[in-house]
CSV table of C-alpha atoms in Angstrom, one decimal:
chain,number,residue,atom,x,y,z
A,282,UNK,CA,-10.5,-8.3,4.6
A,283,UNK,CA,-10.9,-11.7,6.2
A,284,UNK,CA,-9.3,-14.7,4.6
A,285,UNK,CA,-11.3,-17.6,3.2
A,286,UNK,CA,-10.6,-21.3,2.9
A,287,UNK,CA,-12.0,-23.5,0.2
A,288,UNK,CA,-11.4,-27.1,-0.9
A,289,UNK,CA,-9.0,-27.3,-3.9
A,290,UNK,CA,-11.3,-29.3,-6.1
A,291,UNK,CA,-14.7,-31.0,-6.2
A,292,UNK,CA,-16.6,-33.2,-8.6
A,293,UNK,CA,-20.4,-33.3,-9.1
A,294,UNK,CA,-22.6,-35.4,-11.3
A,295,UNK,CA,-24.6,-33.5,-14.0
A,296,UNK,CA,-28.1,-32.7,-12.9
A,297,UNK,CA,-27.3,-33.0,-9.2
A,298,UNK,CA,-26.9,-30.1,-6.8
A,299,UNK,CA,-23.3,-28.8,-6.3
A,300,UNK,CA,-22.6,-27.6,-2.8
A,301,UNK,CA,-19.4,-25.6,-2.5
A,302,UNK,CA,-18.2,-24.8,1.0
A,303,UNK,CA,-16.2,-21.8,2.2
A,304,UNK,CA,-14.8,-21.1,5.6
A,305,UNK,CA,-14.3,-17.5,6.7
A,306,UNK,CA,-14.0,-17.8,10.5
A,307,UNK,CA,-12.4,-14.4,11.0
A,308,UNK,CA,-15.2,-12.5,9.2
A,309,UNK,CA,-16.3,-9.3,10.8
A,310,UNK,CA,-19.7,-7.9,11.1
A,311,UNK,CA,-19.6,-5.5,8.1
A,312,UNK,CA,-18.0,-7.9,5.6
A,313,UNK,CA,-20.0,-9.4,2.8
A,314,UNK,CA,-19.5,-12.8,1.3
A,315,UNK,CA,-19.2,-12.8,-2.5
A,316,UNK,CA,-19.0,-15.7,-4.9
A,317,UNK,CA,-17.4,-15.5,-8.4
A,318,UNK,CA,-16.6,-18.2,-10.9
A,319,UNK,CA,-14.1,-18.3,-13.7
A,320,UNK,CA,-14.5,-20.5,-16.7
A,321,UNK,CA,-11.3,-21.4,-18.4
A,322,UNK,CA,-9.6,-18.4,-20.1
A,323,UNK,CA,-12.5,-16.1,-19.4
A,324,UNK,CA,-12.9,-13.2,-16.9
A,325,UNK,CA,-14.5,-14.0,-13.5
A,326,UNK,CA,-18.3,-13.9,-13.4
A,327,UNK,CA,-20.2,-12.6,-10.5
A,328,UNK,CA,-22.6,-15.2,-9.0
A,329,UNK,CA,-24.1,-13.9,-5.7
A,330,UNK,CA,-23.4,-12.1,-2.5
A,331,UNK,CA,-24.8,-11.8,1.0
A,332,UNK,CA,-24.3,-10.3,4.4
A,333,UNK,CA,-26.1,-12.6,6.9
A,334,UNK,CA,-29.3,-13.8,5.3
A,335,UNK,CA,-29.5,-16.6,2.8
A,336,UNK,CA,-29.8,-15.3,-0.7
A,337,UNK,CA,-31.0,-16.8,-4.0
A,338,UNK,CA,-30.9,-15.6,-7.6
A,339,UNK,CA,-31.3,-17.2,-11.0
A,340,UNK,CA,-27.8,-18.8,-10.8
A,341,UNK,CA,-27.4,-20.1,-7.3
A,342,UNK,CA,-28.3,-20.0,-3.6
A,343,UNK,CA,-26.0,-18.8,-0.9
A,344,UNK,CA,-26.4,-20.2,2.6
A,345,UNK,CA,-24.6,-18.4,5.4
A,346,UNK,CA,-24.4,-20.0,8.9
A,347,UNK,CA,-25.8,-18.1,11.8
A,348,UNK,CA,-22.4,-17.3,13.2
A,349,UNK,CA,-21.3,-16.2,9.7
A,350,UNK,CA,-18.1,-18.2,9.9
A,351,UNK,CA,-18.9,-20.3,6.9
A,352,UNK,CA,-21.1,-20.4,3.9
A,353,UNK,CA,-22.2,-22.7,1.1
A,354,UNK,CA,-22.8,-21.9,-2.6
A,355,UNK,CA,-25.4,-24.2,-4.1
A,356,UNK,CA,-25.9,-24.7,-7.8
A,357,UNK,CA,-29.2,-26.5,-7.8
A,358,UNK,CA,-29.0,-28.5,-11.0
A,359,UNK,CA,-25.4,-28.6,-12.2
A,360,UNK,CA,-24.7,-28.7,-15.9
A,361,UNK,CA,-21.4,-29.2,-17.8
A,362,UNK,CA,-21.3,-25.4,-18.3
A,363,UNK,CA,-20.9,-25.0,-14.6
A,364,UNK,CA,-17.4,-26.5,-14.7
A,365,UNK,CA,-15.2,-23.7,-13.5
A,366,UNK,CA,-13.0,-22.3,-10.6
A,367,UNK,CA,-15.3,-20.9,-7.9
A,368,UNK,CA,-13.9,-18.2,-5.7
A,369,UNK,CA,-15.4,-17.2,-2.3
A,370,UNK,CA,-14.4,-13.7,-1.2
A,371,UNK,CA,-15.2,-11.6,1.8
A,372,UNK,CA,-15.1,-7.8,1.6
A,373,UNK,CA,-16.1,-4.8,3.6
A,374,UNK,CA,-18.6,-3.0,1.3
A,375,UNK,CA,-17.6,0.6,1.8
A,376,UNK,CA,-16.5,3.5,-0.4
A,377,UNK,CA,-12.8,3.3,-1.2
A,378,UNK,CA,-12.4,-0.5,-0.5
A,379,UNK,CA,-13.6,-2.1,-3.6
A,380,UNK,CA,-10.7,-4.5,-4.3
A,381,UNK,CA,-11.5,-8.2,-4.4
A,382,UNK,CA,-8.9,-10.5,-2.9
A,383,UNK,CA,-9.0,-13.8,-4.7
A,384,UNK,CA,-7.6,-17.0,-3.3
A,385,UNK,CA,-7.0,-20.1,-5.2
A,386,UNK,CA,-10.7,-21.1,-5.3
A,387,UNK,CA,-12.3,-24.5,-5.8
A,388,UNK,CA,-12.1,-26.2,-9.1
A,389,UNK,CA,-15.5,-27.7,-9.7
A,390,UNK,CA,-15.8,-30.4,-12.4
A,391,UNK,CA,-19.2,-31.5,-13.5
A,392,UNK,CA,-19.2,-35.1,-14.6
A,393,UNK,CA,-21.6,-36.3,-17.3
B,187,UNK,CA,-26.3,-3.6,-23.2
B,188,UNK,CA,-22.6,-4.2,-23.8
B,189,UNK,CA,-20.7,-5.5,-20.9
B,190,UNK,CA,-17.1,-4.7,-20.1
B,191,UNK,CA,-14.9,-4.7,-23.1
B,192,UNK,CA,-11.1,-4.9,-23.3
B,193,UNK,CA,-8.6,-4.5,-26.1
B,194,UNK,CA,-6.5,-5.9,-27.5
B,195,UNK,CA,-7.3,-9.6,-26.9
B,196,UNK,CA,-3.8,-10.8,-27.1
B,197,UNK,CA,-0.4,-9.0,-27.2
B,198,UNK,CA,3.2,-10.0,-27.5
B,199,UNK,CA,5.9,-7.7,-26.4
B,200,UNK,CA,9.6,-7.8,-25.8
B,201,UNK,CA,11.4,-7.2,-22.4
B,202,UNK,CA,12.0,-3.6,-21.7
B,203,UNK,CA,9.1,-2.4,-23.9
B,204,UNK,CA,6.0,-0.5,-22.8
B,205,UNK,CA,2.4,-1.6,-23.2
B,206,UNK,CA,-1.0,0.0,-23.0
B,207,UNK,CA,-4.2,-2.0,-22.4
B,208,UNK,CA,-7.7,-0.5,-22.7
B,209,UNK,CA,-11.0,-1.1,-21.0
B,210,UNK,CA,-14.5,0.2,-21.5
B,211,UNK,CA,-16.8,-0.3,-18.5
B,212,UNK,CA,-20.3,-1.6,-18.5
B,213,UNK,CA,-22.9,1.0,-19.2
B,214,UNK,CA,-23.8,3.0,-16.1
B,215,UNK,CA,-20.6,2.0,-14.2
B,216,UNK,CA,-18.3,4.7,-13.0
B,217,UNK,CA,-15.4,2.7,-11.4
B,218,UNK,CA,-12.8,0.6,-13.1
B,219,UNK,CA,-10.4,-1.9,-11.4
B,220,UNK,CA,-7.5,-3.7,-13.0
B,221,UNK,CA,-6.3,-7.2,-12.0
B,222,UNK,CA,-3.3,-9.3,-13.1
B,223,UNK,CA,-3.8,-13.1,-13.3
B,224,UNK,CA,-0.7,-15.3,-13.7
B,225,UNK,CA,-1.2,-18.8,-15.0
B,226,UNK,CA,-2.8,-21.1,-12.4
B,227,UNK,CA,-3.3,-18.2,-9.9
B,228,UNK,CA,-6.3,-16.1,-8.8
B,229,UNK,CA,-6.5,-12.5,-10.0
B,230,UNK,CA,-4.4,-10.0,-8.1
B,231,UNK,CA,-5.7,-6.5,-7.6
B,232,UNK,CA,-3.5,-3.8,-9.3
B,233,UNK,CA,-5.5,-0.6,-8.7
B,234,UNK,CA,-8.8,1.1,-9.1
B,235,UNK,CA,-9.9,4.4,-10.7
B,236,UNK,CA,-12.9,6.5,-9.8
B,237,UNK,CA,-13.5,10.1,-11.0
B,238,UNK,CA,-10.3,9.9,-13.0
B,239,UNK,CA,-8.2,9.3,-10.0
B,240,UNK,CA,-6.4,6.3,-8.6
B,241,UNK,CA,-8.4,5.4,-5.4
B,242,UNK,CA,-6.9,2.2,-4.2
B,243,UNK,CA,-3.7,0.3,-5.1
B,244,UNK,CA,-2.4,-3.2,-4.6
B,245,UNK,CA,1.1,-4.3,-4.2
B,246,UNK,CA,2.4,-3.5,-7.6
B,247,UNK,CA,5.5,-1.4,-8.6
B,248,UNK,CA,5.3,2.1,-10.1
B,249,UNK,CA,5.9,0.6,-13.5
B,250,UNK,CA,2.2,-0.1,-13.5
B,251,UNK,CA,0.2,3.0,-14.0
B,252,UNK,CA,-3.2,3.9,-15.2
B,253,UNK,CA,-5.7,6.5,-16.3
B,254,UNK,CA,-9.4,7.0,-16.4
B,255,UNK,CA,-11.1,9.2,-18.9
B,256,UNK,CA,-14.2,11.4,-18.5
B,257,UNK,CA,-16.3,8.7,-20.2
B,258,UNK,CA,-15.1,6.3,-17.5
B,259,UNK,CA,-13.0,4.2,-19.8
B,260,UNK,CA,-9.5,3.3,-18.6
B,261,UNK,CA,-6.0,2.4,-19.6
B,262,UNK,CA,-3.4,0.3,-17.9
B,263,UNK,CA,0.2,1.1,-18.8
B,264,UNK,CA,3.2,-1.1,-17.9
B,265,UNK,CA,6.7,0.2,-18.5
B,266,UNK,CA,10.0,-1.7,-18.7
B,267,UNK,CA,8.3,-5.0,-19.2
B,268,UNK,CA,9.7,-8.0,-17.5
B,269,UNK,CA,9.2,-11.7,-18.3
B,270,UNK,CA,7.2,-12.0,-15.1
B,271,UNK,CA,4.6,-9.5,-16.4
B,272,UNK,CA,3.3,-12.2,-18.7
B,273,UNK,CA,-0.3,-12.7,-17.5
B,274,UNK,CA,-4.0,-12.2,-18.2
B,275,UNK,CA,-4.9,-8.6,-17.4
B,276,UNK,CA,-8.5,-8.2,-16.4
B,277,UNK,CA,-10.6,-5.1,-16.1
B,278,UNK,CA,-13.6,-4.9,-13.9
B,279,UNK,CA,-16.3,-2.2,-13.6
B,280,UNK,CA,-18.8,-1.3,-10.9
B,281,UNK,CA,-21.3,1.3,-9.8
B,282,UNK,CA,-20.1,3.0,-6.7
B,283,UNK,CA,-23.6,4.2,-6.0
B,284,UNK,CA,-24.4,0.7,-4.8
B,285,UNK,CA,-22.1,-0.1,-1.8
B,286,UNK,CA,-22.5,-3.8,-1.8
B,287,UNK,CA,-22.0,-3.8,-5.6
B,288,UNK,CA,-20.7,-6.6,-7.7
B,289,UNK,CA,-17.9,-6.1,-10.1
B,290,UNK,CA,-18.3,-7.1,-13.7
B,291,UNK,CA,-15.2,-8.4,-15.4
B,292,UNK,CA,-14.1,-8.2,-19.0
B,293,UNK,CA,-12.7,-11.1,-21.0
B,294,UNK,CA,-9.1,-9.9,-20.4
B,295,UNK,CA,-6.0,-9.2,-22.4
B,296,UNK,CA,-3.4,-11.9,-22.6
B,297,UNK,CA,0.0,-10.3,-22.5
B,298,UNK,CA,3.1,-12.4,-23.4
B,299,UNK,CA,6.5,-10.9,-22.8
B,300,UNK,CA,9.4,-12.5,-24.6
């Protein structure tokens, strides 16, 4: 699975959009981009995933560049409950390769 | 609909002992994965079970073993505990029928080895 690079930490004001970048320059054509977050002392929580099109769900939006070498997770109206470590992961979605390879993630702090 | 559940929540063991952790997957999920998360690190994949067999394994010694039951629940066993095995152990479940599936994680079991 391709490696990802994320900033170590970011701050965002409450109520503003939080934009979390991820670089995955070695991504191959059959690798999906997944985002998870982990609130302190809890299990990781799935947020969103995509292959090449932009995706949106009730939690966030995922913007993937046309060359797929980077992506951005957008939390449209950040709240204090969004303070967490956010992990960007790429994975080939095929039978027998389900493991998620977590990096160190981005520690996002929402400031009141 | 219950999500992924794990037991116990916390556990304290002594070096050399053996421990068993348990996981019940989310309803409708048939695959269970186990991860180890040391303090300040991201989760590390241990192994995955599907149809009661280990399907994929990470870089962990044979002291780490597991089992999956016909109802899809799973156990993680660690023998000859070392101080370095102290960590949060996470279980994740998924539905293999959906290839680009997301994994749902449980709250974890905090293991302390003294």
